[in-house]
Short mmCIF file of C-alpha atoms in Angstrom, two decimals:
data_model
loop_
_atom_site.label_atom_id
_atom_site.label_comp_id
_atom_site.label_asym_id
_atom_site.label_seq_id
_atom_site.Cartn_x
_atom_site.Cartn_y
_atom_site.Cartn_z
CA UNK A 536 -17.84 8.33 7.23
CA UNK A 537 -18.69 10.22 5.00
CA UNK A 538 -18.38 9.46 1.56
CA UNK A 539 -20.38 12.86 -0.95
CA UNK A 540 -21.40 10.24 -3.53
CA UNK A 541 -24.24 8.69 -2.87
CA UNK A 542 -24.70 5.33 -4.47
CA UNK A 543 -28.51 5.52 -5.54
CA UNK A 544 -26.04 7.67 -8.48
CA UNK A 545 -23.90 5.82 -9.47
CA UNK A 546 -24.30 2.97 -11.43
CA UNK A 547 -21.31 0.30 -12.96
CA UNK A 548 -19.65 1.40 -15.84
CA UNK A 549 -19.23 5.13 -13.49
CA UNK A 550 -15.88 6.19 -14.29
CA UNK A 551 -14.75 8.49 -12.14
CA UNK A 552 -12.27 11.31 -12.56
CA UNK A 553 -9.29 10.84 -13.84
CA UNK A 554 -5.99 11.33 -12.85
CA UNK A 555 -2.23 11.66 -14.56
CA UNK A 556 0.47 12.32 -11.54
CA UNK A 557 4.38 12.24 -12.16
CA UNK A 558 6.67 11.32 -10.08
CA UNK A 559 10.67 12.16 -10.12
CA UNK A 560 13.01 10.90 -7.67
CA UNK A 561 12.45 13.30 -5.39
CA UNK A 562 9.28 11.98 -4.19
CA UNK A 563 11.07 8.63 -4.53
CA UNK A 564 13.55 10.26 -1.91
CA UNK A 565 10.52 11.24 -0.16
CA UNK A 566 8.88 8.45 -0.09
CA UNK A 567 11.60 6.85 1.09
CA UNK A 568 12.09 8.94 3.15
CA UNK A 569 8.01 9.17 5.33
CA UNK A 570 7.81 5.20 4.98
CA UNK A 571 10.73 3.61 6.33
CA UNK A 572 11.75 1.34 2.73
CA UNK A 573 15.09 2.66 2.14
CA UNK A 574 16.51 -0.25 -0.32
CA UNK A 575 18.63 1.51 -3.10
CA UNK A 576 16.72 0.81 -5.74
CA UNK A 577 14.46 3.20 -5.51
CA UNK A 578 17.57 6.08 -5.36
CA UNK A 579 20.31 4.63 -6.42
CA UNK A 580 21.33 4.29 -9.84
CA UNK A 581 24.14 2.55 -10.03
CA UNK A 582 22.88 -0.08 -6.85
CA UNK A 583 20.25 -0.48 -9.93
CA UNK A 584 21.53 -0.84 -12.49
CA UNK A 585 22.90 -3.10 -10.54
CA UNK A 586 20.32 -5.79 -10.02
CA UNK A 587 19.00 -5.92 -13.25
CA UNK A 588 16.88 -3.18 -13.28
CA UNK A 589 16.96 -0.14 -16.00
CA UNK A 590 17.06 3.37 -13.29
CA UNK A 591 15.82 3.46 -10.45
CA UNK A 592 12.30 1.98 -9.73
CA UNK A 593 9.75 4.05 -7.89
CA UNK A 594 8.50 2.20 -4.97
CA UNK A 595 5.75 -0.15 -5.85
CA UNK A 596 3.45 1.40 -2.21
CA UNK A 597 4.05 4.19 -4.00
CA UNK A 598 2.54 4.11 -6.71
CA UNK A 599 -0.41 2.11 -5.12
CA UNK A 600 -0.80 5.61 -3.32
CA UNK A 601 -0.74 7.19 -5.86
CA UNK A 602 -3.07 5.08 -7.94
CA UNK A 603 -5.65 5.23 -4.95
CA UNK A 604 -6.06 8.39 -4.89
CA UNK A 605 -7.93 8.46 -8.16
CA UNK A 606 -11.17 6.63 -5.59
CA UNK A 607 -10.30 8.76 -2.19
CA UNK A 608 -10.34 12.68 -3.65
CA UNK A 609 -13.81 10.59 -5.64
CA UNK A 610 -15.72 9.74 -2.52
CA UNK A 611 -14.17 13.27 -0.73
CA UNK A 612 -13.70 11.62 2.76
CA UNK A 613 -11.36 9.07 2.53
CA UNK A 614 -11.76 6.89 4.93
CA UNK A 615 -15.42 5.59 3.16
CA UNK A 616 -12.24 3.13 1.51
CA UNK A 617 -13.49 -0.38 2.95
CA UNK A 618 -10.70 -2.36 1.05
CA UNK A 619 -7.72 -1.88 -1.67
CA UNK A 620 -5.42 -4.24 -3.34
CA UNK A 621 -3.24 -4.13 -6.18
CA UNK A 622 -0.93 -6.71 -7.78
CA UNK A 623 2.31 -4.90 -9.41
CA UNK A 624 3.27 -6.05 -12.36
CA UNK A 625 5.47 -3.40 -13.64
CA UNK A 626 8.25 -0.84 -12.34
CA UNK A 627 7.10 2.86 -12.81
CA UNK A 628 11.28 2.95 -13.82
CA UNK A 629 12.02 6.68 -12.50
CA UNK A 630 14.47 8.59 -14.85
CA UNK A 631 16.77 11.09 -12.98
CA UNK A 632 15.19 14.10 -15.69
CA UNK A 633 12.98 16.98 -15.52
CA UNK A 634 10.25 14.83 -16.19
CA UNK A 635 9.88 12.35 -14.75
CA UNK A 636 7.70 9.23 -14.77
CA UNK A 637 3.91 10.17 -15.71
CA UNK A 638 1.33 7.80 -14.63
CA UNK A 639 -2.12 7.87 -15.75
CA UNK A 640 -4.78 6.62 -13.66
CA UNK A 641 -8.37 5.62 -13.78
CA UNK A 642 -11.13 4.06 -12.87
CA UNK A 643 -14.76 3.02 -13.19
CA UNK A 644 -17.39 1.65 -10.92
CA UNK A 645 -17.56 -2.41 -11.30
CA UNK A 646 -19.64 -3.49 -8.84
CA UNK A 647 -22.41 -2.70 -7.24
CA UNK A 648 -23.10 -4.22 -3.63
CA UNK A 649 -25.64 -4.27 -0.36
CA UNK A 650 -25.45 -2.02 2.56
CA UNK A 651 -24.09 0.47 0.20
CA UNK A 652 -21.02 -0.71 -1.06
CA UNK A 653 -19.43 -0.22 -4.63
CA UNK A 654 -16.21 -2.06 -5.64
CA UNK A 655 -13.79 0.76 -8.22
CA UNK A 656 -10.90 -0.84 -10.03
CA UNK A 657 -7.97 1.21 -11.15
CA UNK A 658 -6.30 1.15 -13.98
CA UNK A 659 -2.93 2.70 -13.47
CA UNK A 660 -0.98 2.49 -17.29
CA UNK A 661 2.80 3.81 -17.20
CA UNK A 662 4.75 4.47 -20.46
CA UNK A 663 1.22 3.07 -22.31
CA UNK A 664 1.17 -0.22 -20.31
CA UNK A 665 0.03 -0.47 -17.20
CA UNK A 666 1.50 -1.02 -13.70
CA UNK A 667 -1.14 -3.05 -11.28
CA UNK A 668 -2.84 -6.00 -11.48
CA UNK A 669 -5.92 -6.66 -10.00
CA UNK A 670 -6.17 -3.08 -8.43
CA UNK A 671 -9.20 -2.92 -6.50
CA UNK A 672 -11.00 -0.39 -3.75
CA UNK A 673 -14.28 -1.36 -1.83
CA UNK A 674 -15.58 1.48 -0.84
CA UNK A 675 -18.68 2.86 1.68
CA UNK A 676 -20.45 5.33 -0.67
CA UNK A 677 -23.40 7.66 0.85
CA UNK B 1348 16.82 -22.03 -0.70
CA UNK B 1349 12.80 -23.37 -0.64
CA UNK B 1350 11.27 -21.85 1.95
CA UNK B 1351 10.24 -23.45 5.20
CA UNK B 1352 7.32 -25.14 4.46
CA UNK B 1353 6.78 -25.45 8.52
CA UNK B 1354 6.59 -21.73 9.01
CA UNK B 1355 3.08 -22.05 7.18
CA UNK B 1356 0.58 -20.60 10.31
CA UNK B 1357 3.26 -19.20 12.54
CA UNK B 1358 1.99 -16.41 14.39
CA UNK B 1359 4.67 -13.70 15.92
CA UNK B 1360 4.68 -12.26 18.74
CA UNK B 1361 2.21 -9.01 19.31
CA UNK B 1362 5.20 -5.74 17.65
CA UNK B 1363 5.25 -3.14 20.82
CA UNK B 1364 3.13 -0.28 19.75
CA UNK B 1365 4.12 2.31 16.85
CA UNK B 1366 2.13 6.03 18.27
CA UNK B 1367 0.35 7.67 15.00
CA UNK B 1368 1.05 11.24 15.07
CA UNK B 1369 -0.34 14.00 13.06
CA UNK B 1370 2.55 15.36 11.15
CA UNK B 1371 3.42 11.87 10.56
CA UNK B 1372 0.42 11.42 8.64
CA UNK B 1373 1.30 14.90 7.06
CA UNK B 1374 3.60 13.73 6.34
CA UNK B 1375 3.67 10.43 4.51
CA UNK B 1376 0.83 12.25 2.55
CA UNK B 1377 3.05 15.29 1.34
CA UNK B 1378 5.31 12.26 -0.33
CA UNK B 1379 2.89 10.51 -1.61
CA UNK B 1380 1.65 14.16 -3.55
CA UNK B 1381 -1.92 13.76 -1.57
CA UNK B 1382 -2.93 17.09 -0.33
CA UNK B 1383 -7.09 15.58 1.02
CA UNK B 1384 -7.74 17.50 4.08
CA UNK B 1385 -9.44 14.77 5.80
CA UNK B 1386 -5.49 13.56 6.19
CA UNK B 1387 -3.55 17.43 6.67
CA UNK B 1388 -6.44 19.35 9.12
CA UNK B 1389 -8.13 18.72 11.76
CA UNK B 1390 -11.21 20.46 11.57
CA UNK B 1391 -12.19 19.35 8.47
CA UNK B 1392 -11.36 15.76 9.33
CA UNK B 1393 -13.41 15.63 11.95
CA UNK B 1394 -16.55 17.07 9.81
CA UNK B 1395 -16.62 14.38 8.00
CA UNK B 1396 -16.46 12.53 11.86
CA UNK B 1397 -13.32 11.58 11.90
CA UNK B 1398 -11.91 12.01 16.36
CA UNK B 1399 -8.76 13.31 14.24
CA UNK B 1400 -6.86 13.86 10.82
CA UNK B 1401 -6.96 10.00 9.28
CA UNK B 1402 -4.05 8.37 7.94
CA UNK B 1403 -4.26 7.56 3.39
CA UNK B 1404 -5.36 3.96 3.13
CA UNK B 1405 -1.80 2.60 2.21
CA UNK B 1406 -0.47 3.87 5.18
CA UNK B 1407 -0.84 1.10 7.39
CA UNK B 1408 1.70 -0.25 5.30
CA UNK B 1409 4.98 1.66 7.21
CA UNK B 1410 3.51 -0.11 10.59
CA UNK B 1411 2.97 -3.14 8.91
CA UNK B 1412 6.00 -3.34 7.26
CA UNK B 1413 7.92 -2.75 10.70
CA UNK B 1414 6.55 -5.09 12.08
CA UNK B 1415 6.59 -8.16 10.14
CA UNK B 1416 10.77 -7.80 9.84
CA UNK B 1417 9.73 -10.43 12.60
CA UNK B 1418 9.14 -12.44 9.84
CA UNK B 1419 11.36 -11.90 7.22
CA UNK B 1420 14.25 -11.92 8.88
CA UNK B 1421 13.24 -14.99 11.17
CA UNK B 1422 16.15 -17.17 9.66
CA UNK B 1423 14.66 -20.82 10.02
CA UNK B 1424 11.88 -19.60 7.57
CA UNK B 1425 14.66 -18.86 5.01
CA UNK B 1426 13.20 -15.98 3.07
CA UNK B 1427 16.81 -14.23 0.78
CA UNK B 1428 15.63 -10.15 1.16
CA UNK B 1429 17.63 -9.35 -1.05
CA UNK B 1430 16.47 -10.57 -3.51
CA UNK B 1431 12.53 -10.14 -3.28
CA UNK B 1432 10.10 -7.80 -4.78
CA UNK B 1433 6.48 -6.88 -4.03
CA UNK B 1434 4.02 -9.17 -5.21
CA UNK B 1435 0.65 -8.39 -3.86
CA UNK B 1436 -0.74 -5.88 -1.36
CA UNK B 1437 -4.14 -5.30 0.35
CA UNK B 1438 -5.96 -3.99 3.12
CA UNK B 1439 -9.20 -4.20 5.00
CA UNK B 1440 -9.95 -1.73 6.00
CA UNK B 1441 -12.41 -1.32 9.70
CA UNK B 1442 -12.15 2.16 9.92
CA UNK B 1443 -9.51 4.61 9.16
CA UNK B 1444 -5.45 4.75 10.62
CA UNK B 1445 -6.19 8.18 12.85
CA UNK B 1446 -3.45 10.40 14.31
CA UNK B 1447 -3.60 9.36 18.40
CA UNK B 1448 -3.93 5.60 17.31
CA UNK B 1449 -1.22 3.45 19.43
CA UNK B 1450 -0.97 0.49 16.84
CA UNK B 1451 -0.38 -3.04 17.30
CA UNK B 1452 0.60 -5.51 14.69
CA UNK B 1453 0.80 -9.20 15.01
CA UNK B 1454 2.09 -11.00 11.97
CA UNK B 1455 0.95 -14.21 10.39
CA UNK B 1456 2.93 -16.24 7.38
CA UNK B 1457 -0.60 -17.16 5.82
CA UNK B 1458 1.06 -18.94 2.64
CA UNK B 1459 3.73 -21.18 1.68
CA UNK B 1460 4.30 -21.47 -2.29
CA UNK B 1461 7.10 -21.77 -5.44
CA UNK B 1462 5.63 -20.72 -8.75
CA UNK B 1463 8.07 -20.33 -11.58
CA UNK B 1464 11.07 -21.34 -9.75
CA UNK B 1465 10.34 -18.52 -6.89
CA UNK B 1466 9.47 -18.64 -2.98
CA UNK B 1467 6.53 -16.71 -2.43
CA UNK B 1468 5.22 -15.56 0.47
CA UNK B 1469 1.60 -14.01 1.56
CA UNK B 1470 1.96 -12.81 5.69
CA UNK B 1471 -1.26 -10.76 7.41
CA UNK B 1472 -0.81 -8.19 9.83
CA UNK B 1473 -3.69 -7.62 11.97
CA UNK B 1474 -3.26 -3.72 13.32
CA UNK B 1475 -5.18 -2.86 15.89
CA UNK B 1476 -5.15 -0.42 18.97
CA UNK B 1477 -3.57 -1.34 22.43
CA UNK B 1478 -6.82 -2.04 23.95
CA UNK B 1479 -7.74 -4.17 20.91
CA UNK B 1480 -9.90 -2.04 19.09
CA UNK B 1481 -9.65 -4.06 15.62
CA UNK B 1482 -8.36 -1.40 12.92
CA UNK B 1483 -6.90 -3.10 9.11
CA UNK B 1484 -6.21 -6.40 7.85
CA UNK B 1485 -3.20 -5.69 5.78
CA UNK B 1486 -1.78 -8.98 3.25
CA UNK B 1487 1.72 -8.98 1.77
CA UNK B 1488 2.50 -11.24 -0.75
CA UNK B 1489 6.32 -10.88 -1.47
CA UNK B 1490 7.86 -12.82 -4.26
CA UNK B 1491 12.52 -14.20 -3.81
CA UNK B 1492 12.90 -14.21 -6.64
CA UNK B 1493 14.38 -17.19 -8.05
CA UNK B 1494 15.75 -18.92 -4.37
CA UNK B 1495 12.89 -21.73 -4.66
CA UNK B 1496 14.94 -26.15 -4.88
CA UNK B 1497 15.73 -26.66 -7.79
CA UNK B 1498 17.03 -23.14 -9.48
CA UNK B 1499 20.10 -21.70 -9.35
#
């Protein structure tokens, strides 16, 4: 494990490079296949509407994975992530068009701990609202 | 139907082994749009000190989801899977899942509670190698909408 960021170089409040993730229907199909989660709310618009959703929604775990990239891109070695957790607070609705859904991900160092650990708080915003709650990662820096 | 509170603390037998392959890791990383070379390039992963390519942090859910079906579909628990949404997910890693791992999962029902007419189930999945080396523990909170007693 060898993070490319040094613990001594970060402070509480240090912002990580943000990223923008675009999720289109093809990404949901790919995630369904790769993960084995074939719940039709993630690919079948007719079914999604029948259970009261506005349209097909992204897998929560795809949103979590996409948001986590803000941390792993920064850390360099994804193996430096010691903990990662989120609450799924709002669905990311993915329309069948050429644009899909855009999720803006940002993150900030929220706490420095012993043993070169930091807690990073992650924010994921879709259509003006956060879609993850208490999204936090603990990372072991160099 | 409310969930059976007697199932809190229930531990299910270890799952059959899940063999983690390089191509599965690459497929999963591609599906989440992540080009980090630690997931794709063996030489790069080794330069970071890993034995082989490593899996993205959320990959263990693929392994735990499959294994936790024994709890989700345990008729005695009484979960209405058709009304289920994913509430929370958390991972605590000993080390990253690595290509070549042969992983077994022990699923535990950690908590059952009711809030706002919803049944809320917390399962813990302890993922280790077949040889007994702990790799990652993950907690899933599953919400069954409107299934608690007293609601339609």
